[in-house]
């Protein structure tokens, strides 16, 4: 996992930012409720949904993953 910075996301649109943020949760097996995220990640070979809660996933995230999520959230708020 790489610690990302704002310039990396300069060309991302609203949906791409949302997918990027949620991908970090998907890697940990989050079972999405939103139909668009569920459909997107179910099409990924690596995605294995589990019954783990979002709170439990938040506790499993590395410092870099947490940084990247917060960065994407800040960009989303700034742009949209």
PDB file of C-alpha atoms in Angstrom:
ATOM      1  CA  UNK A   1       0.000   0.000   0.000  1.00  0.00           C
ATOM      2  CA  UNK A   2       1.277   3.422  -0.976  1.00  0.00           C
ATOM      3  CA  UNK A   3       0.609   6.654   0.872  1.00  0.00           C
ATOM      4  CA  UNK A   4      -1.160   8.828  -1.680  1.00  0.00           C
ATOM      5  CA  UNK A   5      -1.215  12.612  -2.080  1.00  0.00           C
ATOM      6  CA  UNK A   6      -3.713  15.061  -3.547  1.00  0.00           C
ATOM      7  CA  UNK A   7      -2.102  15.386  -7.008  1.00  0.00           C
ATOM      8  CA  UNK A   8      -2.676  11.656  -7.576  1.00  0.00           C
ATOM      9  CA  UNK A   9      -6.426  12.313  -7.626  1.00  0.00           C
ATOM     10  CA  UNK A  10      -6.410  15.485  -9.743  1.00  0.00           C
ATOM     11  CA  UNK A  11      -8.227  13.860 -12.672  1.00  0.00           C
ATOM     12  CA  UNK A  12     -10.638  11.701 -10.654  1.00  0.00           C
ATOM     13  CA  UNK A  13     -14.329  12.506 -10.919  1.00  0.00           C
ATOM     14  CA  UNK A  14     -16.849  12.117  -8.088  1.00  0.00           C
ATOM     15  CA  UNK A  15     -17.606   8.454  -8.836  1.00  0.00           C
ATOM     16  CA  UNK A  16     -13.947   7.524  -9.259  1.00  0.00           C
ATOM     17  CA  UNK A  17     -13.127   9.068  -5.877  1.00  0.00           C
ATOM     18  CA  UNK A  18     -15.981   7.130  -4.268  1.00  0.00           C
ATOM     19  CA  UNK A  19     -14.773   3.859  -5.783  1.00  0.00           C
ATOM     20  CA  UNK A  20     -11.174   4.548  -4.737  1.00  0.00           C
ATOM     21  CA  UNK A  21     -12.233   5.242  -1.151  1.00  0.00           C
ATOM     22  CA  UNK A  22     -14.446   2.177  -0.968  1.00  0.00           C
ATOM     23  CA  UNK A  23     -11.844  -0.082  -2.544  1.00  0.00           C
ATOM     24  CA  UNK A  24      -9.884   0.131   0.684  1.00  0.00           C
ATOM     25  CA  UNK A  25     -12.882  -1.301   2.532  1.00  0.00           C
ATOM     26  CA  UNK A  26     -13.489  -3.887  -0.188  1.00  0.00           C
ATOM     27  CA  UNK A  27      -9.971  -5.284   0.244  1.00  0.00           C
ATOM     28  CA  UNK A  28     -10.919  -6.036   3.848  1.00  0.00           C
ATOM     29  CA  UNK A  29     -14.115  -7.816   2.827  1.00  0.00           C
ATOM     30  CA  UNK A  30     -16.713  -5.158   3.515  1.00  0.00           C
ATOM     31  CA  UNK A  31     -20.135  -6.300   2.243  1.00  0.00           C
ATOM     32  CA  UNK A  32     -21.533  -3.190   0.600  1.00  0.00           C
ATOM     33  CA  UNK A  33     -25.144  -2.125   1.028  1.00  0.00           C
ATOM     34  CA  UNK A  34     -25.216   0.326  -1.857  1.00  0.00           C
ATOM     35  CA  UNK A  35     -26.119  -1.477  -5.047  1.00  0.00           C
ATOM     36  CA  UNK A  36     -23.582   0.356  -7.212  1.00  0.00           C
ATOM     37  CA  UNK A  37     -20.633  -0.433  -4.944  1.00  0.00           C
ATOM     38  CA  UNK A  38     -21.815  -4.005  -4.434  1.00  0.00           C
ATOM     39  CA  UNK A  39     -22.100  -4.511  -8.216  1.00  0.00           C
ATOM     40  CA  UNK A  40     -18.736  -2.851  -8.886  1.00  0.00           C
ATOM     41  CA  UNK A  41     -16.759  -4.900  -6.399  1.00  0.00           C
ATOM     42  CA  UNK A  42     -18.528  -8.181  -7.088  1.00  0.00           C
ATOM     43  CA  UNK A  43     -17.047  -7.894 -10.585  1.00  0.00           C
ATOM     44  CA  UNK A  44     -13.519  -7.896  -9.126  1.00  0.00           C
ATOM     45  CA  UNK A  45     -11.833 -11.327  -8.922  1.00  0.00           C
ATOM     46  CA  UNK A  46     -10.146 -10.453  -5.636  1.00  0.00           C
ATOM     47  CA  UNK A  47     -13.260  -9.285  -3.780  1.00  0.00           C
ATOM     48  CA  UNK A  48     -14.511 -11.639  -1.053  1.00  0.00           C
ATOM     49  CA  UNK A  49     -17.341 -10.088   0.991  1.00  0.00           C
ATOM     50  CA  UNK A  50     -17.604 -11.137   4.613  1.00  0.00           C
ATOM     51  CA  UNK A  51     -19.882 -10.351   7.525  1.00  0.00           C
ATOM     52  CA  UNK A  52     -17.252  -8.159   9.198  1.00  0.00           C
ATOM     53  CA  UNK A  53     -18.620  -4.784  10.303  1.00  0.00           C
ATOM     54  CA  UNK A  54     -17.353  -1.444   9.048  1.00  0.00           C
ATOM     55  CA  UNK A  55     -16.223  -0.633  12.610  1.00  0.00           C
ATOM     56  CA  UNK A  56     -14.139  -3.800  12.743  1.00  0.00           C
ATOM     57  CA  UNK A  57     -12.645  -2.982   9.358  1.00  0.00           C
ATOM     58  CA  UNK A  58     -11.773   0.535  10.517  1.00  0.00           C
ATOM     59  CA  UNK A  59      -9.826  -1.039  13.370  1.00  0.00           C
ATOM     60  CA  UNK A  60      -7.927  -3.263  10.915  1.00  0.00           C
ATOM     61  CA  UNK A  61      -6.842  -0.490   8.576  1.00  0.00           C
ATOM     62  CA  UNK A  62      -3.180   0.389   8.449  1.00  0.00           C
ATOM     63  CA  UNK A  63      -2.021   3.941   9.062  1.00  0.00           C
ATOM     64  CA  UNK A  64      -1.484   4.366   5.318  1.00  0.00           C
ATOM     65  CA  UNK A  65      -4.973   3.084   4.482  1.00  0.00           C
ATOM     66  CA  UNK A  66      -6.477   5.434   7.063  1.00  0.00           C
ATOM     67  CA  UNK A  67      -4.479   8.334   5.607  1.00  0.00           C
ATOM     68  CA  UNK A  68      -5.662   7.519   2.081  1.00  0.00           C
ATOM     69  CA  UNK A  69      -9.320   7.284   3.132  1.00  0.00           C
ATOM     70  CA  UNK A  70      -9.149  10.608   4.972  1.00  0.00           C
ATOM     71  CA  UNK A  71      -7.399  12.222   2.012  1.00  0.00           C
ATOM     72  CA  UNK A  72     -10.039  11.016  -0.442  1.00  0.00           C
ATOM     73  CA  UNK A  73     -12.834  12.150   1.890  1.00  0.00           C
ATOM     74  CA  UNK A  74     -11.238  15.606   2.129  1.00  0.00           C
ATOM     75  CA  UNK A  75     -10.933  15.838  -1.653  1.00  0.00           C
ATOM     76  CA  UNK A  76     -14.565  14.760  -2.062  1.00  0.00           C
ATOM     77  CA  UNK A  77     -15.713  17.455   0.386  1.00  0.00           C
ATOM     78  CA  UNK A  78     -13.546  20.088  -1.271  1.00  0.00           C
ATOM     79  CA  UNK A  79     -14.729  19.329  -4.807  1.00  0.00           C
ATOM     80  CA  UNK A  80     -18.308  18.203  -4.302  1.00  0.00           C
TER      81      UNK A  80
END
